Short mmCIF file of C-alpha atoms and ligand atoms in Angstrom, two decimals:
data_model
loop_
_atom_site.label_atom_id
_atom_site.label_comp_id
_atom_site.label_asym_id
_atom_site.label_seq_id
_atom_site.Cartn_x
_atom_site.Cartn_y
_atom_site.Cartn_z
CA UNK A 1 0.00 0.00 0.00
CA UNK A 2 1.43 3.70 -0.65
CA UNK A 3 0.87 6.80 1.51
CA UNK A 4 0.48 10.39 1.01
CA UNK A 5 4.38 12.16 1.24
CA UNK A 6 5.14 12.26 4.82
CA UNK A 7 8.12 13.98 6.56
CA UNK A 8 9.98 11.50 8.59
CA UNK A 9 12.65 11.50 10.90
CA UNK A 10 15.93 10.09 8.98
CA UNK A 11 18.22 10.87 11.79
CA UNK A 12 18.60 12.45 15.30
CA UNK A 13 21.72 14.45 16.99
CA UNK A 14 22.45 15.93 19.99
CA UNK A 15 25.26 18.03 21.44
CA UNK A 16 25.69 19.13 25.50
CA UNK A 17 28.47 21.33 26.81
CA UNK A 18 31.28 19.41 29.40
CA UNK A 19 30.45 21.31 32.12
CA UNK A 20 28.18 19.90 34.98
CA UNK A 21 26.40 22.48 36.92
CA UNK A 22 24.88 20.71 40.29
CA UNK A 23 22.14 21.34 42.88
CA UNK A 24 25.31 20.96 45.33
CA UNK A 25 27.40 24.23 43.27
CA UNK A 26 23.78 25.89 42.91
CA UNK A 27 23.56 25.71 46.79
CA UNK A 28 26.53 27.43 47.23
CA UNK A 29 25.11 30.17 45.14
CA UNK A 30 21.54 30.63 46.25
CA UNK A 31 19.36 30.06 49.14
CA UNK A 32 18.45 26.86 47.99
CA UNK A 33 19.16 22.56 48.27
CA UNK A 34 18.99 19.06 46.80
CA UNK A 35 16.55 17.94 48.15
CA UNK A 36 13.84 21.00 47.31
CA UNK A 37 14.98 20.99 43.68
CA UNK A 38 14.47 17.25 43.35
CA UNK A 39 11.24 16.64 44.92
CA UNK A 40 9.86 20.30 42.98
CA UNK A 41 11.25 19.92 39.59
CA UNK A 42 13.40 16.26 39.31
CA UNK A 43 16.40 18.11 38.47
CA UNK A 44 19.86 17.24 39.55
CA UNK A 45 22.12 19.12 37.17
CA UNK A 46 22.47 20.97 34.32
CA UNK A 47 25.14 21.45 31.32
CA UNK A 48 26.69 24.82 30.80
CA UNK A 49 28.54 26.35 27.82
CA UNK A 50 31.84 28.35 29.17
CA UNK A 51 33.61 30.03 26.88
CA UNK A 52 33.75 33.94 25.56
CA UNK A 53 31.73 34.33 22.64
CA UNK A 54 30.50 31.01 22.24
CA UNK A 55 26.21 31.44 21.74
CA UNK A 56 23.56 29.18 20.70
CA UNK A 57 24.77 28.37 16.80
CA UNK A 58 28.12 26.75 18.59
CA UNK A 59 25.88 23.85 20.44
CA UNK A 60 23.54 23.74 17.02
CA UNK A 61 26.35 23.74 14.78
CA UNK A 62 27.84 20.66 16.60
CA UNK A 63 24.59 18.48 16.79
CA UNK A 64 24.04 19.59 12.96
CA UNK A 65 28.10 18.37 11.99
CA UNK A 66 27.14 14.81 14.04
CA UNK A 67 23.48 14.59 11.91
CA UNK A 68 24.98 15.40 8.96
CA UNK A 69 27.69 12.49 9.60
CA UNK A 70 24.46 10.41 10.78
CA UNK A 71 22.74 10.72 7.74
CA UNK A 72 25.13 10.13 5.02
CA UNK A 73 24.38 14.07 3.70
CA UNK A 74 26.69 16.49 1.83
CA UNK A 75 26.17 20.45 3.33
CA UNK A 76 24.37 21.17 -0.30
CA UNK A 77 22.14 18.49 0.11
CA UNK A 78 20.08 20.41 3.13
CA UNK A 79 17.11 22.02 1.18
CA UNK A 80 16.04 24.25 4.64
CA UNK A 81 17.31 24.59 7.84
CA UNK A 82 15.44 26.17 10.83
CA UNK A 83 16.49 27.37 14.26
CA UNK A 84 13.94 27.05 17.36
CA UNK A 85 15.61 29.42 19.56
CA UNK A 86 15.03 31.90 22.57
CA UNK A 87 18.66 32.66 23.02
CA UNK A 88 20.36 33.54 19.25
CA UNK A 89 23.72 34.42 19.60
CA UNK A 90 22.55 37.61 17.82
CA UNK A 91 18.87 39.25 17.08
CA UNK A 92 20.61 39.36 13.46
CA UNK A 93 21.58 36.84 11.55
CA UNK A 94 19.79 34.17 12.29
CA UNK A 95 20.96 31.68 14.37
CA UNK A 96 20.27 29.41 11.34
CA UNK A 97 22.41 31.24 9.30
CA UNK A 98 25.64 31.09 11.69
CA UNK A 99 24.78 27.37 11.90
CA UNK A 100 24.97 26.97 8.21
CA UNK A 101 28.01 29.10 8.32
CA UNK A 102 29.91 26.99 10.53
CA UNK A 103 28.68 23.55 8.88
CA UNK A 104 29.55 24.43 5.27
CA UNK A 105 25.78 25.17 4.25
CA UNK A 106 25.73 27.85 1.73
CA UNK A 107 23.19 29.32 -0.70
CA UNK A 108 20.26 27.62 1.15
CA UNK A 109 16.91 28.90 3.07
CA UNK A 110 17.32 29.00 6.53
CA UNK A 111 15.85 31.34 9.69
CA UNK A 112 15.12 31.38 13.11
CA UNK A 113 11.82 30.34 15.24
CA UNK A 114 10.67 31.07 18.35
CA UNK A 115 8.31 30.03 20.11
CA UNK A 116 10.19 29.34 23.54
CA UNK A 117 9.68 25.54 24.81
CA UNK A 118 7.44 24.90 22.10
CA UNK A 119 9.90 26.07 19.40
CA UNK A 120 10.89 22.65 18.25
CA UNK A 121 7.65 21.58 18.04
CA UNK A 122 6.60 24.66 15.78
CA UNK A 123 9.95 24.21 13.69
CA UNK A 124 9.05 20.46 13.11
CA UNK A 125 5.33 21.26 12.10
CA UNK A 126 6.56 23.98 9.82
CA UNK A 127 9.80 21.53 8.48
CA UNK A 128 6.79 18.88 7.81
CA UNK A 129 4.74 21.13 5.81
CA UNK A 130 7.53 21.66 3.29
CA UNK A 131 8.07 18.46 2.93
CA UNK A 132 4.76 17.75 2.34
CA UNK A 133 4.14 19.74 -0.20
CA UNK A 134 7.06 18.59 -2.22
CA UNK A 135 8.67 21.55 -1.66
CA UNK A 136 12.41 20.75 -0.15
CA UNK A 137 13.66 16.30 -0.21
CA UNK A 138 15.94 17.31 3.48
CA UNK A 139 15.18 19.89 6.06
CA UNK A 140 17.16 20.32 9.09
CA UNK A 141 15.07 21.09 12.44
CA UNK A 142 17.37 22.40 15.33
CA UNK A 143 16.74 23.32 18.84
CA UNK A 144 18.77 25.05 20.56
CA UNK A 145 19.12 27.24 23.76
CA UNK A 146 22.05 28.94 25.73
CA UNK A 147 19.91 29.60 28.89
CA UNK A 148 22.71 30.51 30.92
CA UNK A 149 22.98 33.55 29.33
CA UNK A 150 19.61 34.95 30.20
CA UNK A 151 19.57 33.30 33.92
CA UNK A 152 20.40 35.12 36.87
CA UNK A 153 21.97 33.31 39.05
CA UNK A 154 21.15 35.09 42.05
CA UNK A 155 17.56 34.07 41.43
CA UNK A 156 16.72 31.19 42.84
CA UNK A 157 13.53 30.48 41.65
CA UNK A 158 14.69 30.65 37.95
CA UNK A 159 18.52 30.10 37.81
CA UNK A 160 17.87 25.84 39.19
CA UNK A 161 15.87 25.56 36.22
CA UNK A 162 17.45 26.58 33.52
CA UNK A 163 20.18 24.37 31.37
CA UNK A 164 22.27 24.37 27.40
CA UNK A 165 22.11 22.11 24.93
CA UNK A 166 21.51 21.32 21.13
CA UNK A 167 18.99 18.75 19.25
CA UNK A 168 19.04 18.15 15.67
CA UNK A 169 16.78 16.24 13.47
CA UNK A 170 16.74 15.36 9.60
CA UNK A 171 13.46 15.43 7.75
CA UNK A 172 12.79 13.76 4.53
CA UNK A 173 10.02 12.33 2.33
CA UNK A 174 8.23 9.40 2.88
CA UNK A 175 5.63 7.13 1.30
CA UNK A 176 6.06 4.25 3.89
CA UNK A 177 3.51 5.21 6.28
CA UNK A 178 5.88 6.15 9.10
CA UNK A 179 7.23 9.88 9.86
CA UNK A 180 5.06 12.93 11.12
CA UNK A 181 1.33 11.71 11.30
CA UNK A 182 -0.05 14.85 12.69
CA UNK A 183 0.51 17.96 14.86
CA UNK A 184 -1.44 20.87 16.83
CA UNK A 185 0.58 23.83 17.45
CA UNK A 186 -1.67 26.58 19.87
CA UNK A 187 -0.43 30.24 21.18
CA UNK A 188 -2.05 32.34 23.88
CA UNK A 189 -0.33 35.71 24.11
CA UNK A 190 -2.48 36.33 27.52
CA UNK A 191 0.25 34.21 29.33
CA UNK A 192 3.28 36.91 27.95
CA UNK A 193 4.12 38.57 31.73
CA UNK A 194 4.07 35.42 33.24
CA UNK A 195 7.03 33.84 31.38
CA UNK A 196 9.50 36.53 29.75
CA UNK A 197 12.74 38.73 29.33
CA UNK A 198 11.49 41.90 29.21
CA UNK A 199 14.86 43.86 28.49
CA UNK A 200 17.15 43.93 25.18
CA UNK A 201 14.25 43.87 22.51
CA UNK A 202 12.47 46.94 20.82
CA UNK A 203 9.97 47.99 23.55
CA UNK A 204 12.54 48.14 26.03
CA UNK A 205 15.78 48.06 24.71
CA UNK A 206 19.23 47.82 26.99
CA UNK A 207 19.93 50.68 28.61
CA UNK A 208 21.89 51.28 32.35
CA UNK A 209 18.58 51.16 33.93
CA UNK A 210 16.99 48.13 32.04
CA UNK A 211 20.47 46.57 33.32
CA UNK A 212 19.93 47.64 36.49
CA UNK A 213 16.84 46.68 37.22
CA UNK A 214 18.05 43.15 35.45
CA UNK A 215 15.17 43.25 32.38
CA UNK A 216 17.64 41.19 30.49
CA UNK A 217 17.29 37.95 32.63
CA UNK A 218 14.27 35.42 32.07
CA UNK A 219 11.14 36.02 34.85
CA UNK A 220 9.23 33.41 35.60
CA UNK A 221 5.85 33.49 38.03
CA UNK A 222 6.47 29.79 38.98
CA UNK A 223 2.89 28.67 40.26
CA UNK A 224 0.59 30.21 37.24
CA UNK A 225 3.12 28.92 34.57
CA UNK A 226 2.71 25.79 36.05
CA UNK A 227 -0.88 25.61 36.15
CA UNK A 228 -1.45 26.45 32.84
CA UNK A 229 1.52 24.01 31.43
CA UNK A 230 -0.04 21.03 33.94
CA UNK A 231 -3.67 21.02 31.82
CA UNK A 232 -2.16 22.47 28.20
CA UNK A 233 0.52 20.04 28.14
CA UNK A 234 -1.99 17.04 29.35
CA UNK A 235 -5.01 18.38 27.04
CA UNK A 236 -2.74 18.75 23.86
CA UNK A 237 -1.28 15.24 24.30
CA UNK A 238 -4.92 14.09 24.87
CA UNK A 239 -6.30 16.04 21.92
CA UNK A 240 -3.93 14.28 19.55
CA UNK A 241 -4.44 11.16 20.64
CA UNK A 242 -8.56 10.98 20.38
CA UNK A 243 -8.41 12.59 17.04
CA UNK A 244 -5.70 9.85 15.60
CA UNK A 245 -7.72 7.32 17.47
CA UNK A 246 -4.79 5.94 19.91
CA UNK A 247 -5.03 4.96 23.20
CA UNK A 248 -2.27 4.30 25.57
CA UNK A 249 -1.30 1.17 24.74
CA UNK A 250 -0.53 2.28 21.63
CA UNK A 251 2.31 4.36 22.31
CA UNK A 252 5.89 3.66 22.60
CA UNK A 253 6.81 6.74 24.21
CA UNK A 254 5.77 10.41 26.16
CA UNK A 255 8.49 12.64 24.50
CA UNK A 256 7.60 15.48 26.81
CA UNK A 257 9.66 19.01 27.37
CA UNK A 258 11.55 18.79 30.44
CA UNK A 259 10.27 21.51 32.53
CA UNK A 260 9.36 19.76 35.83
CA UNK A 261 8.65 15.84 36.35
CA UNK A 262 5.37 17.17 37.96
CA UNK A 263 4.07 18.58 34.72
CA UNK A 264 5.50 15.11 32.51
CA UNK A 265 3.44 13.03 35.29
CA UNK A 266 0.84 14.56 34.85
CA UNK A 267 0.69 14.49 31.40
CA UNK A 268 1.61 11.02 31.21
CA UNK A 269 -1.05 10.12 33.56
CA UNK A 270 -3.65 11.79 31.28
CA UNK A 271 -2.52 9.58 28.38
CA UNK A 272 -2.85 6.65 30.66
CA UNK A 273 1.00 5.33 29.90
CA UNK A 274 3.01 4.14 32.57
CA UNK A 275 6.53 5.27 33.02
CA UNK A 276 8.66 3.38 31.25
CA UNK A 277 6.82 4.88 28.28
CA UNK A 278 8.19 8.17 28.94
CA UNK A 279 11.06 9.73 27.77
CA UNK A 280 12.82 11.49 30.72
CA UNK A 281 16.45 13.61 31.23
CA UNK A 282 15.70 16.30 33.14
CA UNK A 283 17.51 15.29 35.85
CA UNK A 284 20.89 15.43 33.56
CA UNK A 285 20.10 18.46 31.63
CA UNK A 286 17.42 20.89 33.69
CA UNK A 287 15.07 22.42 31.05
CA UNK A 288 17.04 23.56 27.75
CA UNK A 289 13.88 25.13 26.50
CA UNK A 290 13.87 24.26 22.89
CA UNK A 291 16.47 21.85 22.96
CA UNK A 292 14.72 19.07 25.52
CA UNK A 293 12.57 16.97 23.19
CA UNK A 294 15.46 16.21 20.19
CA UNK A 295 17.93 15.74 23.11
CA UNK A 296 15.67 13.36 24.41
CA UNK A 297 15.05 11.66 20.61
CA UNK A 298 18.81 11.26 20.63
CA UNK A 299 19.13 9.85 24.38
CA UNK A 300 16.61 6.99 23.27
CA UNK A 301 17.11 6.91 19.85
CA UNK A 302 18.93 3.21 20.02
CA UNK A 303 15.56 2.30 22.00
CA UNK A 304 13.56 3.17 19.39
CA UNK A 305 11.68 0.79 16.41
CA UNK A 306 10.08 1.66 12.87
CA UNK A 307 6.63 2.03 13.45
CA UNK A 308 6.95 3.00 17.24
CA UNK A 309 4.32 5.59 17.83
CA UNK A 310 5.59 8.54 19.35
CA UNK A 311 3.52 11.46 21.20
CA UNK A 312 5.48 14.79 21.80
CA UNK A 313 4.40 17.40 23.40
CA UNK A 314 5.69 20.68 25.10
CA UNK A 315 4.33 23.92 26.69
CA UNK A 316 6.14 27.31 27.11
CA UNK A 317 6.25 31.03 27.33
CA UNK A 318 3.48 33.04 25.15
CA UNK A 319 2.18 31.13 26.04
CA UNK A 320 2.65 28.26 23.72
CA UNK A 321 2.09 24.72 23.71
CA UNK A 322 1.79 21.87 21.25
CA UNK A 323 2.03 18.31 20.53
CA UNK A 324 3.05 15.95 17.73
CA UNK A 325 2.25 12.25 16.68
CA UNK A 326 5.08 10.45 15.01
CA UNK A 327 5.44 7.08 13.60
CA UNK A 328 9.32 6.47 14.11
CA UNK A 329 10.80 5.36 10.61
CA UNK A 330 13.85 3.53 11.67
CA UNK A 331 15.07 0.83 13.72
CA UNK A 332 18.35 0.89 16.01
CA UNK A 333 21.67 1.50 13.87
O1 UT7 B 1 9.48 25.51 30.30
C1 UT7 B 1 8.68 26.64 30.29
C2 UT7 B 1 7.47 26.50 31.13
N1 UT7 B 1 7.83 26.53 32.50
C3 UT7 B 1 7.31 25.64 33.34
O2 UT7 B 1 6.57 24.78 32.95
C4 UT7 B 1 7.63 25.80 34.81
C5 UT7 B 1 6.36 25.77 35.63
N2 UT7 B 1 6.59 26.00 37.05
C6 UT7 B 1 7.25 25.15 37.85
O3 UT7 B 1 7.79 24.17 37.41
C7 UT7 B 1 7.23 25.40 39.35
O4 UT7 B 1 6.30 26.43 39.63
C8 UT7 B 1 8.62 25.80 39.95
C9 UT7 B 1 9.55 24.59 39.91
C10 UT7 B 1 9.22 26.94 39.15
C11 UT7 B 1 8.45 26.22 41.40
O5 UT7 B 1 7.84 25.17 42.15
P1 UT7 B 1 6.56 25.44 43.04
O6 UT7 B 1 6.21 24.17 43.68
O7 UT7 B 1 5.52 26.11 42.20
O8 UT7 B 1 7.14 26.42 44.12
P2 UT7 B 1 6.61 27.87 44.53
O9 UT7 B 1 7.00 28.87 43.50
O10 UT7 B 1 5.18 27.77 44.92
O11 UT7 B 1 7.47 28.13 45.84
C12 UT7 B 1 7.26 27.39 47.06
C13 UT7 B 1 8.22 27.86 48.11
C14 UT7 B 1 8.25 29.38 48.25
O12 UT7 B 1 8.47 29.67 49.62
P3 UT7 B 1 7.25 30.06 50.58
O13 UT7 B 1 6.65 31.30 49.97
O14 UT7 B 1 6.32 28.89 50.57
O15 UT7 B 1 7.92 30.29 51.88
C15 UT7 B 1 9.45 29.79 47.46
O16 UT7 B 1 10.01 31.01 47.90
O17 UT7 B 1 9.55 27.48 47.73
C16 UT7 B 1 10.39 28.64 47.73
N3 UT7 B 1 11.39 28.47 46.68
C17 UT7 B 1 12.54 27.78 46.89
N4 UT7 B 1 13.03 27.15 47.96
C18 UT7 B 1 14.23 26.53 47.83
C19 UT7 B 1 11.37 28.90 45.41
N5 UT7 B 1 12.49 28.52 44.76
C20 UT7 B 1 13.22 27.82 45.66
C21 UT7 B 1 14.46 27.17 45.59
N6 UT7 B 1 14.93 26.53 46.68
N7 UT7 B 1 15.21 27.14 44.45
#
């Protein structure tokens, strides 16, 4: 039997910086512990990139080198590449277009997305929709986030959070059945002041003061964005599956954003999977923002099967939240 042209996922990449940033070195920093962060979010450490001048497109630029490797494909081979980022090394270029830069992509569409932990999730909907349409044979979806360099570290609520990292994956046509099945993507800009950086763009942009009264770190109000991201996250992942006719025992995996193992219980719970059915590393990495779900496609990719059914699903600032159904094209290599 043939298929309509999906996009499926060819290939999967990941890249985390060396250093390991601990509830133990955090408690040194802030009024806070181990066992609070645990029990509240499931995070024991994070991965930090040191280095002056290194920005978002250095993580993206290595996960893209190892997909590329992956995948068998030449730099002139990648039709599109797209950035999901909150933290571009600049406003302008593109993080996309440093990452071509630095992997020897030239002469090809790529640009930025955002649409904070969500942002891979819009990328791959958008990514899927050229391929669909015939468009473009190999798009590149990144996410990527240098969150360090919008935490402050002398907030505790916020800087125990917060993590860097890099997740790649390869898109390409398919008539096998498998790839992206379907997707939701949903905004509410109503939720803007409770998840933000206020300073640095065009309606406030830096000055001594905006410095000083530290506009240029992230703000989060904790308790709403949680309540919100507790029934979005759940209702999207819910939504997807009644209208593609799954229950839980047909999925292979929960690939949830890694905000707080509260939030990915719950949601998990709602789908009525157990958990060894969900995809978890927030307790190595903290929340990367757009980076969490294709780190945690690479962590399990050697777990995964062709045909697995897949649910994604994430919820961030915007607010924004969506989820994904994939069938998984490719067994273990
Ligand atoms: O990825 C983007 C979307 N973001 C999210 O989904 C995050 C959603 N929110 C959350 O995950 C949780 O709200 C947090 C993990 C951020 C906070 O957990 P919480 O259970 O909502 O804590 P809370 O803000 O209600 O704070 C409880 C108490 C407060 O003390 P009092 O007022 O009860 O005395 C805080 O001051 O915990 C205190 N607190 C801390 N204590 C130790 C806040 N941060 C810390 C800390 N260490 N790091």
């Amino acid at each position: 039997m043939t298929h309509k042209i999906n996009a499926a996922i060819t290939g999967v990449a990941g890249y985390v910086p060396d250093y390991v940033l601990t509830n133990e070195e955090l408690e040194k920093l802030v009024e806070t512990n181990d066992e609070w962060i645990t029990t509240r979010t499931g995070i024991k450490e994070r991965r930090i990139l040191k280095g002056e001048g290194l920005g978002t497109s250095y993580m993206g630029a290595k996960a893209v080198t190892d997909l590329l490797k992956k995948t068998n494909t030449k730099p002139e081979e990648v039709d599109l590449l797209i950035c999901a980022t909150v933290t571009p090394d600049y406003f302008f270029p593109s993080c996309a277009n440093l990452i071509c830069k630095s992997v020897g992509i030239r002469e090809t569409a790529s640009f930025d997305l955002a649409a904070a932990c969500s942002g891979f999730l819009n990328a791959l909907g958008t990514g899927t929709a050229f391929i669909e349409s015939g468009r473009y044979k190999k798009v590149v979806i990144v996410g990527a986030d240098k969150m360090s360099a919008i935490v402050d570290y002398a907030d505790r609520t916020t800087c125990i959070l917060f993590g860097d990292g890099a997740g790649a994956v390869m898109l390409e046509p398919t008539e096998d059945g498998t790839g992206v099945q379907d997707f939701i993507l949903k905004s509410d800009g109503e939720g803007c002041e409770s998840l933000m950086q206020k300073g640095g763009g065009s309606a406030f942009p830096p000055t001594h003061e905006t410095i000083d009264q530290k506009l240029h770190y992230i703000r989060q109000e904790g308790q709403s964005v949680f309540k919100f991201a507790v029934t979005r996250m759940a209702d999207i992942s819910a939504e997807i599956m009644e209208r593609n006719h799954l229950t839980g025992d047909d999925i292979a995996y929960l690939v949830p954003h890694q905000a707080n193992k509260r939030i990915i219980d719950a949601t998990a719970n709602r789908m009525n999977i157990g958990e060894d059915k969900v995809m978890l590393n927030i307790h190595r990495y903290g929340n990367t923002t757009a980076a969490t779900i294709p780190l945690c496609l690479w962590d399990y990719e050697n777990q995964l099967k062709k045909g697995d059914n897949l649910i994604l699903a994430a919820f961030g600032g915007g607010f924004t939240w969506a989820s994904a159904y994939v069938k998984w094209a490719y067994n273990p290599k």
